[in-house]
Structure formats: structure tokens, C-alpha cells
Amino acid sequence: MKGTEVIGSNFYFGGCDTVNLAKKYGTPLYVMSEDYICERCKEVRKDFLGKYENTRAVYASKAFLTLEMCRIIEREGLGIDVVSGGELYTAIKAGFPMEKVIFHGNNKTIDEIELAVKNNVGRMVVDNLYELELLNSVAQAFGKTMKILFRITPGVDSHTHKYISTGQVDSKFGIPLKGNIINEAIRRAMDASNIELMGFHFHVGSQLFDNASHIKAVKILVELMKDMKEKVGFITKELNTGGGFGIYYVEGDEPKPLKYFTDAVMNTIKEECGELGLYMPQVIIEPGRWMVGEAGITLYTVGSIKEIPGVRTYVGINGGLPDNPRPALYDAKYEAVVANKMDQEKNSLVTIAGKCCESGDILRYDLKVPMLESGDILAVKSTGAYNYSMASNYNKIPRPAVVMVKEGEDRIIVKRETYEDLLKNEL
Ligand SMILES: *Cc1c(COP(=O)(O)O)cnc(C)c1O
């Protein structure tokens, strides 16, 4: 893992001693590496934006979003994807340029659409005809014209976990290419008084190690571009190819560099457009997990240690499902190290259990660790994406703080919740 090292007995992340961070800020603690995030942004600029003209990259903020994250992404020259009013509100409060915001979602509410229209969000990705009508009427009421893409369900199965596969025909997302729905949608968008249709969007799934789904989807979309040009006279200006690029979680994961996906996407679009006599559209990518997943770790303190003779040893940590629901939700796997015992031999096998009243709250089965004692610090890796953003207060457990580390310096970017915070909306 990049940006990690061992000094003496301790695990360092982003140049900071994680045992020290645990002492200074308490646990559980999310730690994010700004250096790592910036490195990924640099890779986006070098291998995609700088390599191909007429391209844009937007960070899918649902992976990890805070005010500080918005400021980093703006500084790094990328745009932001949002999928809710709350995410949009965060970007607004951070002063993020609204023309660089793309708004997704399969059932945007009227309030969310109004917030987007009022604030001149750059692109709305319209999921269905109901939303098209709603958006047009809101835009009309505000006297504005909104630029949109249609989300298309390309009918591609991406061979990832069912809950993070989004491009298959039977999906709650997007407009299916079966029947005449899409022709009708484009006609209506072209006729709508306050809508400017720019093109199409797809997102095939998440945590992918193979570019086959992207290539298949791109081919289907370019075919659609040709069809729509001929049938309804629509010229596609923008093609948004989503995210989904996989990262390293556990042994056996073999993530590919960004360009493995983006080169394939760009070459396929160029080839197909050339063959079919179409203009090359602007191409957009939306990495989420890939941008931040490996940039984060979570620190916990070991509490109870329970050996069931001949069965297994359960090690209780002071967090779990509320700060990381992914193992319970998708059977997600994580690697972890004992941050204060990096120099000791790993001669015991334990199961890391969260502290919630759910048997499914197991962070990791069969982890090799040194001899553990209560008070040891456990560092779970690759928790930067879909952990803080998916955290809950289940069992009325306050959410952890988030600390950003950069070149050996640490700063708090989200305070730890208190018990008062838990009750602040209760009457
Ligand atoms: C979630 C999402 C992404 C990002 O997916 P990752 O797998 O995190 O890269 C991109 N685009 C859309 C529309 C999404 O919903």
C-alpha cells in the first residue's frame, strides 16, 4: 500500500504514526491521506485529461464527501458528482463551482431539483421521463435552461456483487434500450422549453478489474448515438462513461491502472465513431472508489478477547458496522494490521468483531495477527471509500472523527460526534 511504512514497532500512514493519531484523536478514527488523493488526481490529469482532448473527469462524491474533500477536488481541477440534495448542499457550502457539478439519482425529489436549478448545477443526469417533466417545469419556473444527459441502462452485466452492479437490463437505474422509450425521451427533451439535451450517461457497476463491461457499454452507446442521429436528428455532444474502477482490498485483488480503462474507452469510442461517421463526443469519467478507497484507513482499539476453545477467537473492537457497513452489506473483505506491533510475528488467528448487537457485525474472519492484548490499535486498510459516507448511528453509536494526513502533518476535518449530537433533533 502506497504511503504506508513501518518505523520501529509502529504503522505509519501518510508520514504519520498511527498509534500517535489514535492517542491524539481517540478511536475509532478515520484517517485519510491527502497525498494519496492528490496522486490519484494527478494520474487522472496525466493519463486521461492531458492525453485526450475534450474530456472531463468528475469525482463521484458519494464515496467520501466532506467540505475539505470538495476543496481538495476543486484545487486538483476535477468536477464533482452528487446524488442527493445533501451532497449538493455540501458542495454549495464548500464554494465548489456549480458548473462543474453533475447531479445523478433515480428519483430526485422536487426539492432536490429546485436546489439544483436555483444553484445552476452544470449537468443533470435525467433517469426517467417523470424527472424530465419535473425538471422542465422547475427550470421554467426559475426562467432557466438546464443541460442534461440521459442515463441509459446499456444492458451489460458487470460481474461484480449484485448490489453494486448497475448496468444490467433489470435495474432501477436509467432508461432501458428495450422498446421505444429512449426515442420518446429524446423527442420530449428536444421539445422541452427549458431543457438542453447534451448526450448520454452510463455506469456499469463498481469495483471492476476488467474493462470488458465498459467496452461493451461504450459500443452500445455509440450505436445509440447513430440511431438517434438517424431517427430523431439528435447529435450527441457528451458521453459520460461512469466510474467503477477497482481498488486493492485483499490479497488476490489485482487493480488495474486508470489508463487500462480509459484508453480502452477512448479507443473504442474513436473507432466506433469513425466507422459510423459520427462526431467524437466529449467524454467524461466518474471515478469514486478508485479516487479515495486506498487513501483511507480506520483505527480501532482492541477490547474484549474471547477464545472459544477449538472454534475461534473473537476480538472485539470499539467500532464496526456503524462506521463500516460494507462487510455486512456486501460481504466485503478487508486487510488489517496491529499498528503498535508491526515488528512482531503473526502467530495467532483471530476474528475481528464489531460492537453492534448483530451477529453479522464481523469486520474480518481469520486474520493473522501477533499475540493481541486489550488496548492494541488495529488499522483496517482501504476504508477511504463508502465507509464514512455510509456510516450510521446504529445502537446510538456516535460517528468517528476524520483526520486528514499530509506529509507527516495531521489535521482534523470532521469532529467526532458526541452524545449530544445524537439527540440534537429529538424533542
Ligand atoms: C457510484 C457512481 C460512480 C462511482 O462509482 P465507483 O465504483 O465508486 O467508481 C460513478 N457514477 C455514478 C453515476 C455512480 O452512481
Coordinates of C-alpha atoms and ligand atoms in Angstrom, one line a residue:
M1 CA 0.0 0.0 0.0
K2 CA 1.3 3.4 -1.0
G3 CA 2.1 5.9 1.7
T4 CA 2.5 3.3 4.4
E5 CA 5.6 2.3 6.3
V6 CA 6.8 0.7 9.5
I7 CA 9.1 2.6 11.8
G8 CA 10.1 0.6 14.9
S9 CA 7.0 -1.3 16.0
N10 CA 4.5 1.2 14.6
F11 CA 2.5 1.5 11.4
Y12 CA 2.8 4.9 9.7
F13 CA 0.3 6.3 7.2
G14 CA 0.8 9.4 5.2
G15 CA 4.0 10.0 7.2
C16 CA 2.1 9.9 10.5
D17 CA 2.5 7.4 13.3
T18 CA -1.0 5.9 13.5
V19 CA -0.5 4.8 17.2
N20 CA 0.0 8.5 17.9
L21 CA -3.0 9.5 15.9
A22 CA -5.1 7.0 17.9
K23 CA -3.8 8.6 21.1
K24 CA -4.3 12.2 20.0
Y25 CA -7.8 11.9 18.5
G26 CA -9.2 8.7 20.1
T27 CA -10.7 5.7 18.2
P28 CA -12.4 4.7 16.1
L29 CA -10.8 7.1 13.8
Y30 CA -11.0 7.5 10.0
V31 CA -7.6 8.6 8.6
M32 CA -7.4 10.0 5.0
S33 CA -4.2 10.7 3.1
E34 CA -4.3 13.9 1.1
D35 CA -1.1 12.9 -0.7
Y36 CA -2.7 9.7 -1.9
I37 CA -5.9 11.5 -3.1
C38 CA -3.7 14.1 -4.9
E39 CA -1.7 11.4 -6.5
R40 CA -4.8 9.9 -8.0
C41 CA -5.9 13.3 -9.3
K42 CA -2.5 13.6 -10.9
E43 CA -3.0 10.3 -12.6
V44 CA -6.4 11.4 -13.9
R45 CA -4.8 14.5 -15.4
K46 CA -1.8 12.8 -16.8
D47 CA -3.4 9.6 -18.3
F48 CA -6.8 10.9 -19.2
L49 CA -7.4 14.7 -19.3
G50 CA -3.9 15.6 -20.6
K51 CA -3.8 12.7 -23.0
Y52 CA -7.2 13.1 -24.7
E53 CA -8.7 16.4 -25.7
N54 CA -12.3 17.3 -25.0
T55 CA -12.5 15.2 -21.8
R56 CA -13.7 15.9 -18.3
A57 CA -13.3 14.0 -15.0
V58 CA -15.6 14.2 -12.1
Y59 CA -15.2 12.7 -8.7
A60 CA -18.2 10.6 -7.6
S61 CA -18.5 12.2 -4.2
K62 CA -20.8 9.6 -2.6
A63 CA -17.6 7.6 -2.0
F64 CA -16.3 10.2 0.5
L65 CA -17.6 13.7 0.8
T66 CA -16.8 16.5 3.2
L67 CA -16.3 20.2 2.8
E68 CA -12.5 19.7 2.8
M69 CA -12.8 17.0 0.2
C70 CA -14.7 19.4 -2.1
R71 CA -11.8 22.0 -1.6
I72 CA -9.2 19.4 -2.5
I73 CA -11.1 18.2 -5.6
E74 CA -11.6 21.8 -6.8
R75 CA -7.9 22.6 -6.3
E76 CA -7.0 19.4 -8.3
G77 CA -9.1 20.6 -11.2
L78 CA -11.8 17.9 -11.2
G79 CA -15.6 18.2 -11.1
I80 CA -18.0 16.6 -8.6
D81 CA -20.9 14.1 -9.0
V82 CA -23.7 14.3 -6.4
V83 CA -26.6 12.0 -6.0
S84 CA -28.7 13.9 -3.4
G85 CA -29.7 17.3 -2.1
G86 CA -27.4 16.8 0.9
E87 CA -24.3 16.1 -1.3
L88 CA -25.2 19.1 -3.4
Y89 CA -25.6 21.2 -0.3
T90 CA -22.1 20.2 0.9
A91 CA -20.6 21.2 -2.5
I92 CA -22.5 24.6 -2.3
K93 CA -21.3 25.2 1.2
A94 CA -17.7 24.4 0.2
G95 CA -18.0 27.0 -2.6
F96 CA -17.5 24.4 -5.3
P97 CA -18.1 25.8 -8.8
M98 CA -21.6 24.7 -9.7
E99 CA -20.9 24.4 -13.4
K100 CA -18.6 21.5 -12.6
V101 CA -21.3 19.6 -10.7
I102 CA -23.2 16.6 -12.2
F103 CA -26.4 15.6 -10.4
H104 CA -27.4 11.9 -10.6
G105 CA -30.1 9.8 -9.0
N106 CA -33.0 7.6 -10.0
N107 CA -35.6 9.5 -8.0
K108 CA -34.6 13.1 -7.4
T109 CA -37.3 14.9 -5.4
I110 CA -38.8 18.2 -6.4
D111 CA -36.8 19.9 -3.5
E112 CA -33.6 18.5 -4.8
I113 CA -34.4 19.6 -8.3
E114 CA -35.2 23.1 -7.2
L115 CA -31.9 23.3 -5.2
A116 CA -30.1 22.2 -8.3
V117 CA -31.9 24.6 -10.7
K118 CA -31.5 27.6 -8.3
N119 CA -27.8 26.9 -8.0
N120 CA -27.2 26.4 -11.7
V121 CA -25.8 22.9 -11.5
G122 CA -23.8 22.1 -14.6
R123 CA -25.4 18.8 -15.7
M124 CA -28.5 17.0 -14.6
V125 CA -28.4 13.3 -15.4
V126 CA -32.0 12.5 -16.0
D127 CA -33.1 9.0 -15.1
N128 CA -36.6 8.8 -16.4
L129 CA -39.5 10.7 -18.2
Y130 CA -41.2 11.7 -14.9
E131 CA -38.0 13.5 -13.9
L132 CA -37.7 15.2 -17.3
E133 CA -41.1 16.7 -16.9
L134 CA -40.4 17.8 -13.4
L135 CA -37.1 19.3 -14.3
N136 CA -38.5 21.2 -17.2
S137 CA -41.3 22.7 -15.1
V138 CA -38.9 23.7 -12.3
A139 CA -36.5 25.2 -14.8
Q140 CA -39.3 27.1 -16.4
A141 CA -40.5 28.5 -13.1
F142 CA -36.9 29.8 -12.4
G143 CA -36.5 31.0 -16.0
K144 CA -33.5 28.8 -16.7
T145 CA -32.4 26.2 -19.2
M146 CA -30.8 23.1 -17.7
K147 CA -28.3 21.0 -19.6
I148 CA -29.0 17.3 -19.2
L149 CA -27.7 13.8 -20.1
F150 CA -30.0 10.8 -20.1
R151 CA -28.9 7.9 -18.0
I152 CA -29.0 4.8 -20.2
T153 CA -29.2 1.2 -19.0
P154 CA -26.9 -0.4 -21.5
G155 CA -28.0 -4.0 -20.6
V156 CA -24.4 -5.0 -19.6
D157 CA -23.8 -7.4 -16.8
S158 CA -20.6 -6.4 -15.0
H159 CA -19.9 -9.5 -12.9
T160 CA -19.4 -7.7 -9.6
H161 CA -21.6 -8.0 -6.4
K162 CA -25.3 -7.8 -7.3
Y163 CA -25.7 -4.7 -5.1
I164 CA -23.0 -2.8 -6.9
S165 CA -23.9 -3.9 -10.4
T166 CA -26.0 -1.2 -12.1
G167 CA -25.8 -1.7 -15.9
Q168 CA -27.9 -4.8 -16.4
V169 CA -31.4 -4.6 -18.1
D170 CA -33.2 -5.4 -14.8
S171 CA -32.0 -2.3 -13.0
K172 CA -33.7 0.5 -11.1
F173 CA -31.3 3.0 -12.8
G174 CA -31.7 4.6 -16.1
I175 CA -33.7 4.3 -19.3
P176 CA -33.7 0.8 -20.9
L177 CA -32.8 0.4 -24.5
K178 CA -35.7 -2.0 -25.0
G179 CA -38.7 -0.7 -26.9
N180 CA -39.1 2.9 -27.9
I181 CA -38.7 4.6 -24.6
I182 CA -35.4 6.3 -25.4
N183 CA -36.7 7.7 -28.8
E184 CA -39.6 9.2 -27.0
A185 CA -37.4 10.5 -24.2
I186 CA -35.1 12.3 -26.7
R187 CA -38.0 13.7 -28.6
R188 CA -39.6 15.1 -25.5
A189 CA -36.2 16.5 -24.3
M190 CA -35.7 18.2 -27.7
D191 CA -39.2 19.7 -27.5
A192 CA -38.9 20.7 -23.8
S193 CA -38.8 24.5 -23.4
N194 CA -36.2 24.7 -20.7
I195 CA -34.0 21.6 -21.3
E196 CA -30.9 21.3 -23.4
L197 CA -30.1 17.6 -24.1
M198 CA -26.3 17.2 -24.3
G199 CA -25.9 13.4 -24.5
F200 CA -25.9 10.2 -22.6
H201 CA -24.5 8.6 -19.4
F202 CA -24.0 5.0 -18.2
H203 CA -22.4 3.4 -15.2
V204 CA -22.0 -0.3 -15.4
G205 CA -21.0 -1.2 -11.8
S206 CA -18.3 -0.9 -9.2
Q207 CA -15.0 -2.5 -8.1
L208 CA -14.2 -3.8 -11.6
F209 CA -10.9 -5.3 -12.5
D210 CA -11.9 -5.9 -16.1
N211 CA -12.7 -3.3 -18.9
A212 CA -14.9 -5.6 -20.9
S213 CA -18.1 -4.1 -19.4
H214 CA -17.0 -0.6 -20.2
I215 CA -16.1 -1.6 -23.8
K216 CA -19.4 -3.4 -24.3
A217 CA -21.4 -0.5 -22.9
V218 CA -19.5 2.1 -25.0
K219 CA -20.2 0.1 -28.2
I220 CA -23.9 0.0 -27.3
L221 CA -23.9 3.7 -26.6
V222 CA -22.2 4.7 -29.8
E223 CA -24.7 2.6 -31.7
L224 CA -27.4 4.5 -29.9
M225 CA -25.8 7.8 -30.9
K226 CA -26.0 6.7 -34.5
D227 CA -29.6 5.5 -34.2
M228 CA -30.7 8.7 -32.6
K229 CA -29.0 10.9 -35.2
E230 CA -30.9 9.0 -37.9
K231 CA -34.2 8.6 -36.2
V232 CA -34.7 11.8 -34.3
G233 CA -31.9 14.0 -35.6
F234 CA -30.2 14.3 -32.3
I235 CA -26.4 14.9 -32.3
T236 CA -24.7 13.6 -29.2
K237 CA -22.2 16.1 -27.7
E238 CA -21.3 14.4 -24.5
L239 CA -20.8 10.8 -23.4
N240 CA -20.4 10.1 -19.7
T241 CA -18.9 6.6 -19.2
G242 CA -19.3 6.4 -15.4
G243 CA -16.8 5.0 -12.8
G244 CA -16.3 1.6 -11.3
F245 CA -12.6 1.2 -11.4
G246 CA -11.5 -1.4 -8.9
I247 CA -9.0 -1.0 -6.0
Y248 CA -7.0 -3.2 -3.7
Y249 CA -8.7 -4.6 -0.6
V250 CA -7.3 -8.1 0.0
E251 CA -4.8 -10.5 -1.4
G252 CA -5.8 -11.7 -4.8
D253 CA -7.2 -8.3 -5.9
E254 CA -5.4 -7.0 -8.9
P255 CA -6.5 -3.5 -9.6
K256 CA -5.5 -2.0 -13.0
P257 CA -4.2 1.5 -13.6
L258 CA -6.8 4.1 -14.7
K259 CA -5.5 4.1 -18.2
Y260 CA -6.3 0.4 -18.6
F261 CA -10.0 1.5 -18.5
T262 CA -9.8 5.0 -20.1
D263 CA -7.5 4.0 -23.0
A264 CA -9.9 1.2 -23.9
V265 CA -12.9 3.5 -23.6
M266 CA -11.3 6.3 -25.7
N267 CA -10.1 3.9 -28.4
T268 CA -13.4 2.2 -28.6
I269 CA -15.3 5.4 -28.9
K270 CA -12.9 6.7 -31.5
E271 CA -13.0 3.6 -33.6
E272 CA -16.8 3.2 -33.4
C273 CA -17.5 6.9 -34.1
G274 CA -15.1 6.7 -37.1
E275 CA -16.8 3.7 -38.5
L276 CA -20.3 5.1 -38.1
G277 CA -19.4 8.6 -39.3
L278 CA -20.2 10.3 -36.0
Y279 CA -18.6 13.3 -34.4
M280 CA -16.4 12.4 -31.4
P281 CA -18.4 13.5 -28.3
Q282 CA -16.8 15.0 -25.2
V283 CA -16.0 12.0 -22.9
I284 CA -16.5 12.2 -19.1
I285 CA -15.4 9.7 -16.4
E286 CA -16.6 9.5 -12.8
P287 CA -14.2 7.6 -10.6
G288 CA -15.4 7.3 -6.9
R289 CA -13.9 4.3 -5.0
W290 CA -10.7 4.5 -7.1
M291 CA -10.0 8.1 -6.0
V292 CA -10.3 7.6 -2.3
G293 CA -10.6 3.9 -1.3
E294 CA -6.9 3.2 -0.7
A295 CA -6.4 6.7 0.6
G296 CA -8.2 5.8 3.9
I297 CA -7.6 3.6 6.9
T298 CA -9.7 3.2 10.1
L299 CA -8.1 2.8 13.5
Y300 CA -9.8 0.9 16.3
T301 CA -8.8 -0.1 19.8
V302 CA -9.0 -3.8 20.8
G303 CA -11.2 -4.5 23.8
S304 CA -12.5 -8.0 24.7
I305 CA -10.7 -11.0 23.5
K306 CA -12.8 -14.2 23.7
E307 CA -11.3 -17.6 22.9
I308 CA -13.8 -20.3 22.2
P309 CA -11.7 -23.4 22.5
G310 CA -11.5 -25.4 19.3
V311 CA -13.7 -22.9 17.5
R312 CA -12.2 -19.4 17.1
T313 CA -11.0 -16.3 18.9
Y314 CA -13.2 -13.2 18.7
V315 CA -11.5 -9.9 19.1
G316 CA -13.9 -7.1 20.0
I317 CA -13.1 -3.6 18.6
N318 CA -14.7 -0.3 19.5
G319 CA -16.4 0.1 16.2
G320 CA -17.7 -2.0 13.3
L321 CA -21.0 -1.9 11.4
P322 CA -21.9 1.7 12.2
D323 CA -18.6 3.0 10.8
N324 CA -18.2 0.3 8.1
P325 CA -21.4 -1.4 7.0
R326 CA -19.7 -3.0 3.9
P327 CA -18.9 -6.4 5.3
A328 CA -22.5 -6.8 6.5
L329 CA -23.9 -5.3 3.3
Y330 CA -21.8 -6.9 0.5
D331 CA -19.7 -9.4 2.3
A332 CA -16.7 -7.1 1.7
K333 CA -13.3 -8.2 2.8
Y334 CA -10.6 -6.1 4.4
E335 CA -6.9 -6.4 5.5
A336 CA -5.8 -5.1 8.8
V337 CA -2.6 -4.8 10.9
V338 CA -1.9 -4.3 14.5
A339 CA -0.5 -0.8 14.4
N340 CA 1.6 -1.0 17.5
K341 CA 3.0 -4.5 16.9
M342 CA 4.3 -4.3 13.4
D343 CA 7.6 -5.9 14.4
Q344 CA 6.1 -9.0 16.0
E345 CA 5.5 -12.3 14.4
K346 CA 1.9 -13.0 13.3
N347 CA 1.3 -16.3 15.1
S348 CA -2.4 -16.1 16.0
L349 CA -5.5 -16.3 14.0
V350 CA -8.5 -14.2 15.2
T351 CA -11.9 -12.9 14.0
I352 CA -12.4 -9.2 14.4
A353 CA -15.9 -8.5 15.7
G354 CA -17.7 -5.1 15.8
K355 CA -19.5 -4.0 18.9
C356 CA -23.1 -3.9 17.5
C357 CA -25.9 -6.1 18.5
E358 CA -25.8 -8.0 15.2
S359 CA -24.1 -11.3 14.6
G360 CA -23.4 -10.1 11.1
D361 CA -21.2 -7.4 12.6
I362 CA -17.9 -9.1 11.8
L363 CA -15.3 -6.9 10.3
R364 CA -13.0 -9.8 9.3
Y365 CA -12.8 -13.5 9.7
D366 CA -9.4 -15.3 10.2
L367 CA -6.9 -12.5 10.4
K368 CA -3.3 -13.4 11.2
V369 CA -2.0 -11.1 13.9
P370 CA 0.6 -11.1 16.6
M371 CA -0.4 -12.0 20.2
L372 CA -3.1 -9.5 20.9
E373 CA -3.8 -7.6 24.1
S374 CA -6.6 -5.2 25.0
G375 CA -5.6 -1.7 24.2
D376 CA -3.8 -2.7 21.0
I377 CA -4.5 -0.5 17.9
L378 CA -6.0 -2.2 14.9
A379 CA -5.6 -0.4 11.5
V380 CA -8.0 -1.6 8.8
K381 CA -6.9 -0.7 5.3
S382 CA -8.7 0.6 2.2
T383 CA -11.6 2.1 4.1
G384 CA -11.5 5.5 2.3
A385 CA -14.5 4.8 0.1
Y386 CA -18.0 4.1 1.2
N387 CA -17.2 3.9 4.9
Y388 CA -17.5 7.4 6.4
S389 CA -20.2 8.1 3.7
M390 CA -22.2 5.0 4.7
A391 CA -21.7 5.4 8.4
S392 CA -24.8 5.3 10.7
N393 CA -25.6 5.8 14.3
Y394 CA -27.0 2.3 14.8
N395 CA -27.0 1.4 18.5
K396 CA -26.7 5.2 19.1
I397 CA -23.0 5.0 18.5
P398 CA -21.5 8.4 17.6
R399 CA -19.7 8.6 14.2
P400 CA -15.9 8.7 14.4
A401 CA -13.8 11.8 13.6
V402 CA -12.0 12.1 10.2
V403 CA -8.4 13.2 10.2
M404 CA -6.5 14.2 7.1
V405 CA -2.8 13.4 6.9
K406 CA -0.4 15.0 4.5
E407 CA 3.4 14.6 4.5
G408 CA 3.6 13.8 8.2
E409 CA 1.1 16.5 9.3
D410 CA -2.3 15.7 10.6
R411 CA -5.4 17.9 10.8
I412 CA -9.0 17.1 11.9
I413 CA -11.5 17.7 9.1
V414 CA -14.6 16.2 10.7
K415 CA -15.1 16.2 14.5
R416 CA -16.2 13.1 16.4
E417 CA -19.9 13.1 17.1
T418 CA -20.9 13.5 20.7
Y419 CA -23.9 12.0 22.7
E420 CA -25.5 15.5 22.5
D421 CA -25.2 15.3 18.7
L422 CA -27.1 12.1 18.7
L423 CA -30.0 13.8 20.5
K424 CA -29.9 17.2 18.8
N425 CA -33.1 16.7 16.7
E426 CA -35.1 14.8 19.3
L427 CA -38.0 16.6 21.1
Ligands
LIG1 C1 -21.3 5.4 -7.7 C2 -21.2 6.1 -9.0 C3 -20.0 6.3 -9.6 C4 -18.7 5.9 -8.9 O1 -18.6 4.5 -8.8 P1 -17.2 3.9 -8.2 O2 -17.4 2.5 -8.4 O3 -17.1 4.4 -6.8 O4 -16.1 4.5 -9.1 C5 -19.9 6.9 -10.8 N1 -21.1 7.3 -11.4 C6 -22.3 7.1 -10.9 C7 -23.5 7.5 -11.6 C8 -22.4 6.4 -9.7 O5 -23.6 6.2 -9.2

